[in-house]
Tab-separated table of C-alpha atoms and ligand atoms in Angstrom:
chain	number	residue	atom	x	y	z
M	1036	UNK	CA	-101.055	64.260	97.910
M	1037	UNK	CA	-101.505	61.494	100.484
M	1038	UNK	CA	-104.577	61.100	102.650
M	1039	UNK	CA	-104.749	58.461	105.382
M	1040	UNK	CA	-108.277	58.610	106.645
M	1041	UNK	CA	-109.102	56.657	109.822
M	1042	UNK	CA	-106.993	53.705	108.732
M	1043	UNK	CA	-106.724	50.470	110.697
M	1044	UNK	CA	-104.932	47.373	109.498
M	1045	UNK	CA	-104.840	43.819	110.809
M	1046	UNK	CA	-102.682	41.106	109.185
M	1047	UNK	CA	-104.842	38.095	110.063
M	1048	UNK	CA	-108.525	37.833	110.980
M	1049	UNK	CA	-107.488	37.027	114.567
M	1050	UNK	CA	-104.373	39.184	114.791
M	1051	UNK	CA	-103.964	42.439	116.704
M	1052	UNK	CA	-104.200	45.746	114.877
M	1053	UNK	CA	-100.867	46.684	113.279
M	1054	UNK	CA	-102.291	50.170	112.742
M	1055	UNK	CA	-105.245	51.692	114.521
M	1056	UNK	CA	-107.349	54.633	113.358
M	1057	UNK	CA	-104.528	56.605	111.784
M	1058	UNK	CA	-105.383	60.014	110.326
M	1059	UNK	CA	-102.656	61.752	108.388
M	1060	UNK	CA	-102.379	63.945	105.345
M	1061	UNK	CA	-99.219	64.775	103.458
M	1062	UNK	CA	-99.172	67.704	101.092
M	1063	UNK	CA	-97.440	67.809	97.706
M	1064	UNK	CA	-93.734	68.524	98.049
M	1065	UNK	CA	-93.671	67.833	101.765
M	1066	UNK	CA	-90.874	65.810	103.367
M	1067	UNK	CA	-92.514	63.847	106.174
M	1068	UNK	CA	-90.508	61.723	108.607
M	1069	UNK	CA	-92.349	58.727	110.078
M	1070	UNK	CA	-90.662	57.424	113.205
M	1071	UNK	CA	-91.409	54.696	115.712
M	1072	UNK	CA	-89.814	51.723	117.452
M	1073	UNK	CA	-89.688	48.245	115.872
M	1074	UNK	CA	-93.170	46.868	115.387
M	1075	UNK	CA	-94.841	50.285	115.701
M	1076	UNK	CA	-96.458	49.950	112.252
M	1077	UNK	CA	-94.102	51.974	110.034
M	1078	UNK	CA	-93.710	49.355	107.283
M	1079	UNK	CA	-97.413	48.580	107.411
M	1080	UNK	CA	-98.056	52.270	106.743
M	1081	UNK	CA	-95.568	52.220	103.823
M	1082	UNK	CA	-97.316	49.195	102.275
M	1083	UNK	CA	-100.709	50.846	102.727
M	1084	UNK	CA	-99.504	54.068	101.062
M	1085	UNK	CA	-98.107	52.054	98.169
M	1086	UNK	CA	-101.357	50.105	97.771
M	1087	UNK	CA	-99.616	46.769	98.444
M	1088	UNK	CA	-101.925	46.459	101.434
M	1089	UNK	CA	-105.502	47.709	101.580
M	1090	UNK	CA	-106.904	49.086	104.864
M	1091	UNK	CA	-109.024	46.823	107.060
M	1092	UNK	CA	-110.866	50.021	107.952
M	1093	UNK	CA	-110.724	53.580	106.650
M	1094	UNK	CA	-109.177	54.614	103.358
M	1095	UNK	CA	-105.927	55.707	101.772
M	1096	UNK	CA	-106.000	58.234	98.946
M	1097	UNK	CA	-102.915	58.790	96.798
M	1098	UNK	CA	-103.301	61.895	94.667
M	1099	UNK	CA	-107.058	61.401	95.028
M	1100	UNK	CA	-106.961	57.705	94.063
M	1101	UNK	CA	-108.459	55.259	96.547
M	1102	UNK	CA	-105.954	52.369	96.937
M	1103	UNK	CA	-108.813	49.944	97.702
M	1104	UNK	CA	-110.190	50.456	94.194
M	1105	UNK	CA	-108.512	47.709	92.146
M	1106	UNK	CA	-109.146	49.569	88.893
M	1107	UNK	CA	-106.718	52.340	89.941
M	1108	UNK	CA	-103.844	49.864	90.555
M	1109	UNK	CA	-102.049	50.534	87.235
M	1110	UNK	CA	-102.323	54.311	87.699
M	1111	UNK	CA	-101.214	54.093	91.313
M	1112	UNK	CA	-97.833	52.741	90.230
M	1113	UNK	CA	-97.278	56.063	88.461
M	1114	UNK	CA	-98.049	58.036	91.607
M	1115	UNK	CA	-96.009	56.454	94.391
M	1116	UNK	CA	-93.009	54.154	94.741
M	1117	UNK	CA	-91.229	52.638	97.722
M	1118	UNK	CA	-87.535	52.192	98.422
M	1119	UNK	CA	-87.172	49.332	100.887
M	1120	UNK	CA	-84.603	48.586	103.565
M	1121	UNK	CA	-82.513	46.006	101.739
M	1122	UNK	CA	-80.981	47.170	98.448
M	1123	UNK	CA	-80.111	43.575	97.494
M	1124	UNK	CA	-83.754	42.556	97.270
M	1125	UNK	CA	-84.465	45.382	94.838
M	1126	UNK	CA	-81.863	44.561	92.198
M	1127	UNK	CA	-83.155	42.578	89.253
M	1128	UNK	CA	-80.918	43.284	86.245
M	1129	UNK	CA	-77.238	42.658	85.437
M	1130	UNK	CA	-76.478	46.332	84.742
M	1131	UNK	CA	-77.391	49.530	86.550
M	1132	UNK	CA	-79.178	51.051	83.544
M	1133	UNK	CA	-81.209	47.908	82.830
M	1134	UNK	CA	-82.172	47.793	86.458
M	1135	UNK	CA	-83.408	51.394	86.458
M	1136	UNK	CA	-85.162	50.847	83.086
M	1137	UNK	CA	-87.185	47.926	84.455
M	1138	UNK	CA	-89.889	50.080	86.102
M	1139	UNK	CA	-90.622	52.404	83.156
M	1140	UNK	CA	-90.519	49.408	80.756
M	1141	UNK	CA	-93.228	47.768	82.819
M	1142	UNK	CA	-95.273	50.952	82.642
M	1143	UNK	CA	-95.097	50.786	78.845
M	1144	UNK	CA	-93.022	53.944	78.401
M	1145	UNK	CA	-91.654	54.175	74.804
M	1146	UNK	CA	-88.050	52.938	74.475
M	1147	UNK	CA	-86.533	56.286	73.428
M	1148	UNK	CA	-88.076	58.036	76.424
M	1149	UNK	CA	-86.878	55.299	78.772
M	1150	UNK	CA	-83.244	56.001	77.907
M	1151	UNK	CA	-83.726	59.690	78.772
M	1152	UNK	CA	-85.478	58.890	82.014
M	1153	UNK	CA	-82.814	56.409	83.088
M	1154	UNK	CA	-80.028	58.907	82.386
M	1155	UNK	CA	-81.877	61.645	84.259
M	1156	UNK	CA	-82.713	59.451	87.283
M	1157	UNK	CA	-79.142	58.181	87.608
M	1158	UNK	CA	-77.823	61.752	87.434
M	1159	UNK	CA	-80.248	62.864	90.171
M	1160	UNK	CA	-78.865	60.239	92.581
M	1161	UNK	CA	-75.259	60.822	91.478
M	1162	UNK	CA	-74.831	57.406	89.815
M	1163	UNK	CA	-74.440	58.595	86.216
M	1164	UNK	CA	-70.919	57.160	85.929
M	1165	UNK	CA	-72.083	53.640	86.759
M	1166	UNK	CA	-74.602	53.039	83.944
M	1167	UNK	CA	-72.988	49.849	82.660
M	1168	UNK	CA	-71.764	48.509	86.008
M	1169	UNK	CA	-73.077	45.256	87.484
M	1170	UNK	CA	-75.120	46.370	90.529
M	1171	UNK	CA	-73.624	43.517	92.548
M	1172	UNK	CA	-70.209	45.202	92.268
M	1173	UNK	CA	-71.513	48.371	93.978
M	1174	UNK	CA	-71.453	49.359	97.653
M	1175	UNK	CA	-74.676	49.178	99.681
M	1176	UNK	CA	-75.158	52.947	99.482
M	1177	UNK	CA	-74.652	52.912	95.716
M	1178	UNK	CA	-77.065	49.993	95.275
M	1179	UNK	CA	-79.630	51.822	97.354
M	1180	UNK	CA	-79.168	54.936	95.184
M	1181	UNK	CA	-79.810	52.761	92.115
M	1182	UNK	CA	-83.039	51.642	93.805
M	1183	UNK	CA	-83.993	55.310	94.311
M	1184	UNK	CA	-83.270	55.981	90.622
M	1185	UNK	CA	-85.463	52.992	89.709
M	1186	UNK	CA	-88.406	54.598	91.508
M	1187	UNK	CA	-87.645	58.071	90.125
M	1188	UNK	CA	-87.500	56.709	86.573
M	1189	UNK	CA	-91.175	55.826	86.898
M	1190	UNK	CA	-91.710	59.582	87.264
M	1191	UNK	CA	-93.790	59.247	90.415
M	1192	UNK	CA	-94.622	62.450	92.325
M	1193	UNK	CA	-94.323	60.633	95.650
M	1194	UNK	CA	-91.561	58.430	97.099
M	1195	UNK	CA	-91.625	56.481	100.326
M	1196	UNK	CA	-88.327	55.324	101.881
M	1197	UNK	CA	-88.813	52.504	104.414
M	1198	UNK	CA	-85.686	52.557	106.612
M	1199	UNK	CA	-83.684	52.847	103.416
M	1200	UNK	CA	-80.481	53.681	105.309
M	1201	UNK	CA	-80.712	51.287	108.251
M	1202	UNK	CA	-78.521	48.545	106.733
M	1203	UNK	CA	-75.878	50.949	105.419
M	1204	UNK	CA	-72.553	52.131	106.811
M	1205	UNK	CA	-72.189	55.878	107.580
M	1206	UNK	CA	-70.918	56.682	104.079
M	1207	UNK	CA	-73.781	54.797	102.411
M	1208	UNK	CA	-76.262	56.438	104.753
M	1209	UNK	CA	-75.001	59.911	103.857
M	1210	UNK	CA	-75.165	59.057	100.128
M	1211	UNK	CA	-78.773	57.907	100.317
M	1212	UNK	CA	-79.778	60.891	102.479
M	1213	UNK	CA	-78.200	63.196	99.877
M	1214	UNK	CA	-80.154	61.416	97.127
M	1215	UNK	CA	-83.375	61.889	99.115
M	1216	UNK	CA	-82.544	65.574	99.599
M	1217	UNK	CA	-82.148	65.883	95.821
M	1218	UNK	CA	-85.521	64.153	95.291
M	1219	UNK	CA	-87.030	66.661	97.706
M	1220	UNK	CA	-85.405	69.565	95.856
M	1221	UNK	CA	-87.148	68.361	92.685
M	1222	UNK	CA	-90.447	68.990	94.493
M	1223	UNK	CA	-91.354	65.325	94.959
M	1224	UNK	CA	-93.307	64.346	98.070
M	1225	UNK	CA	-91.154	62.239	100.389
M	1226	UNK	CA	-92.236	59.942	103.225
M	1227	UNK	CA	-89.026	59.126	105.077
M	1228	UNK	CA	-89.447	56.225	107.499
M	1229	UNK	CA	-86.697	55.932	110.098
M	1230	UNK	CA	-85.982	55.345	113.740
M	1231	UNK	CA	-82.957	57.615	113.486
M	1232	UNK	CA	-84.017	60.920	114.997
M	1233	UNK	CA	-81.109	62.778	113.466
M	1234	UNK	CA	-82.472	61.842	110.037
M	1235	UNK	CA	-85.939	62.973	111.131
M	1236	UNK	CA	-84.496	66.401	112.000
M	1237	UNK	CA	-84.327	67.388	108.306
M	1238	UNK	CA	-88.053	66.774	107.715
M	1239	UNK	CA	-90.810	69.387	107.392
M	1240	UNK	CA	-92.896	67.402	109.896
M	1241	UNK	CA	-92.300	64.373	112.104
M	1242	UNK	CA	-94.808	61.659	112.963
M	1243	UNK	CA	-94.366	59.342	115.951
M	1244	UNK	CA	-96.013	55.923	115.772
M	1245	UNK	CA	-96.276	53.783	118.882
M	1246	UNK	CA	-98.054	50.432	119.032
M	1247	UNK	CA	-99.809	51.109	115.723
M	1248	UNK	CA	-101.247	54.401	116.939
M	1249	UNK	CA	-100.242	57.879	115.789
M	1250	UNK	CA	-98.902	59.377	119.030
M	1251	UNK	CA	-97.644	62.769	117.849
M	1252	UNK	CA	-97.223	64.925	114.746
M	1253	UNK	CA	-95.343	68.200	114.639
M	1254	UNK	CA	-92.312	70.151	113.568
M	1255	UNK	CA	-88.920	68.488	114.151
M	1256	UNK	CA	-88.192	71.231	116.677
M	1257	UNK	CA	-91.255	70.352	118.743
M	1258	UNK	CA	-91.113	66.560	118.445
M	1259	UNK	CA	-87.373	65.909	118.671
M	1260	UNK	CA	-86.796	68.162	121.665
M	1261	UNK	CA	-89.465	66.224	123.584
M	1262	UNK	CA	-87.288	63.573	125.194
M	1263	UNK	CA	-90.099	62.212	127.361
M	1264	UNK	CA	-92.317	61.637	124.321
M	1265	UNK	CA	-89.542	59.890	122.367
M	1266	UNK	CA	-88.572	57.738	125.326
M	1267	UNK	CA	-92.191	56.775	125.924
M	1268	UNK	CA	-92.387	55.357	122.379
M	1269	UNK	CA	-89.024	53.634	122.353
M	1270	UNK	CA	-87.038	56.244	120.436
M	1271	UNK	CA	-83.698	57.891	121.175
M	1272	UNK	CA	-83.512	61.667	120.974
M	1273	UNK	CA	-80.991	62.989	118.450
M	1274	UNK	CA	-77.484	63.404	119.927
M	1275	UNK	CA	-77.789	67.225	119.850
M	1276	UNK	CA	-80.886	67.096	122.087
M	1277	UNK	CA	-79.291	64.687	124.570
M	1278	UNK	CA	-76.028	66.652	124.749
M	1279	UNK	CA	-77.829	70.022	125.122
M	1280	UNK	CA	-79.873	68.590	127.984
M	1281	UNK	CA	-76.764	67.279	129.756
M	1282	UNK	CA	-75.073	70.657	129.377
M	1283	UNK	CA	-78.173	72.321	130.846
M	1284	UNK	CA	-78.182	69.780	133.694
M	1285	UNK	CA	-74.548	70.777	134.274
M	1286	UNK	CA	-75.543	74.436	134.622
M	1287	UNK	CA	-74.815	75.691	131.112
M	1288	UNK	CA	-77.766	77.723	129.751
M	1289	UNK	CA	-77.917	76.003	126.348
M	1290	UNK	CA	-81.185	76.709	124.479
M	1291	UNK	CA	-83.447	73.892	123.251
M	1292	UNK	CA	-81.919	72.719	119.970
M	1293	UNK	CA	-82.525	69.666	117.821
M	1294	UNK	CA	-79.770	69.820	115.225
M	1295	UNK	CA	-76.034	69.351	115.619
M	1296	UNK	CA	-75.273	72.618	113.796
M	1297	UNK	CA	-77.535	74.572	116.174
M	1298	UNK	CA	-75.872	73.054	119.220
M	1299	UNK	CA	-72.416	73.901	117.888
M	1300	UNK	CA	-73.500	77.484	117.204
M	1301	UNK	CA	-75.080	77.883	120.651
M	1302	UNK	CA	-72.058	76.512	122.519
M	1303	UNK	CA	-69.649	78.482	120.363
M	1304	UNK	CA	-71.409	81.774	120.995
M	1305	UNK	CA	-71.568	81.074	124.742
M	1306	UNK	CA	-67.850	80.337	124.873
M	1307	UNK	CA	-66.812	83.346	122.809
M	1308	UNK	CA	-69.079	85.746	124.713
M	1309	UNK	CA	-67.024	85.303	127.887
L	1607	ADP	N1	-96.755	39.839	107.495
L	1607	ADP	C1	-97.168	40.002	108.759
L	1607	ADP	N2	-98.000	39.106	109.349
L	1607	ADP	C2	-98.431	39.290	110.621
L	1607	ADP	N3	-98.087	40.326	111.391
L	1607	ADP	C3	-97.249	41.240	110.874
L	1607	ADP	C4	-96.757	41.135	109.538
L	1607	ADP	N4	-95.957	42.196	109.298
L	1607	ADP	C5	-95.964	42.939	110.420
L	1607	ADP	N5	-96.739	42.371	111.366
L	1607	ADP	C6	-96.990	42.913	112.707
L	1607	ADP	O1	-97.537	44.215	112.569
L	1607	ADP	C7	-96.987	45.108	113.538
L	1607	ADP	C8	-96.356	46.286	112.838
L	1607	ADP	O2	-95.257	45.829	112.080
L	1607	ADP	P1	-94.440	46.745	111.075
L	1607	ADP	O3	-95.393	47.575	110.302
L	1607	ADP	O4	-93.509	45.875	110.325
L	1607	ADP	O5	-93.626	47.698	112.086
L	1607	ADP	P2	-92.258	48.491	111.892
L	1607	ADP	O6	-92.006	48.636	110.432
L	1607	ADP	O7	-92.498	49.788	112.593
L	1607	ADP	O8	-91.180	47.697	112.574
L	1607	ADP	C9	-96.021	44.267	114.365
L	1607	ADP	O9	-96.691	43.857	115.521
L	1607	ADP	C10	-95.694	43.118	113.477
L	1607	ADP	O10	-95.381	41.976	114.233
L	1608	MG	MG1	-90.336	48.236	109.242
């Protein structure tokens, strides 16, 4: 679905490389977490995937379309959409349904089909009851879910979330994560950019970017349990990994886990076995 083939990107002619020789492919229906410290190149990658930036070197293919080919621009908007960090910057209309309708209207979708798409997209993200609400009256998590619906309504097979939860409170974060899980369940390809390793734990695969270079790719189990790797690239291991390690340091034979639920199960079975 997505093919990043030896991609480098530099913002100015004199600037350093924001991304350097990145190779990555994402298959249809995959949920890929892209992690990395601030400045590691995550947003640059999102903009390259979306075709808003074109590689300085290498190429990006979205569903076989080369983003550097300006003639594919209109089609590209039907293949991939991005949900950005700040929900406020993504709201453009005075009602939720008008806001979600904006994307498909721009694509030239017939009016009767737009209404269906808007209703469907709002139901997917659990915002069906807010159709006529002014988006400015919503919480951050709700506004961000409207932004997700706006991308979904364009019927794209691939969605990229660029730190879409990082400005939200815990409730908003959980709401947006649930919306992303629903998008995944629909079989859409998801690129989930985050520096929260607990969020990365739900992915099929995790990528670690450091200084614009792809430092590691692997299963959440392999990547998240590697505290040295995460620390090296400015990331915090998920709480379950850190706690399990401290328990092991304290002499408790806790297995390597990367999810909270696994840690709870492991500790529970150790305590009840006594
Ligand atoms: N518009 C820009 N102009 C110049 N440099 C930029 C611009 N945007 C990002 N950069 C630089 O590119 C690098 C990667 O940034 P970015 O992709 O935003 O990282 P992240 O999203 O992981 O924080 C950083 O060194 C950053 O300073
Ligand atoms: Mg960023």
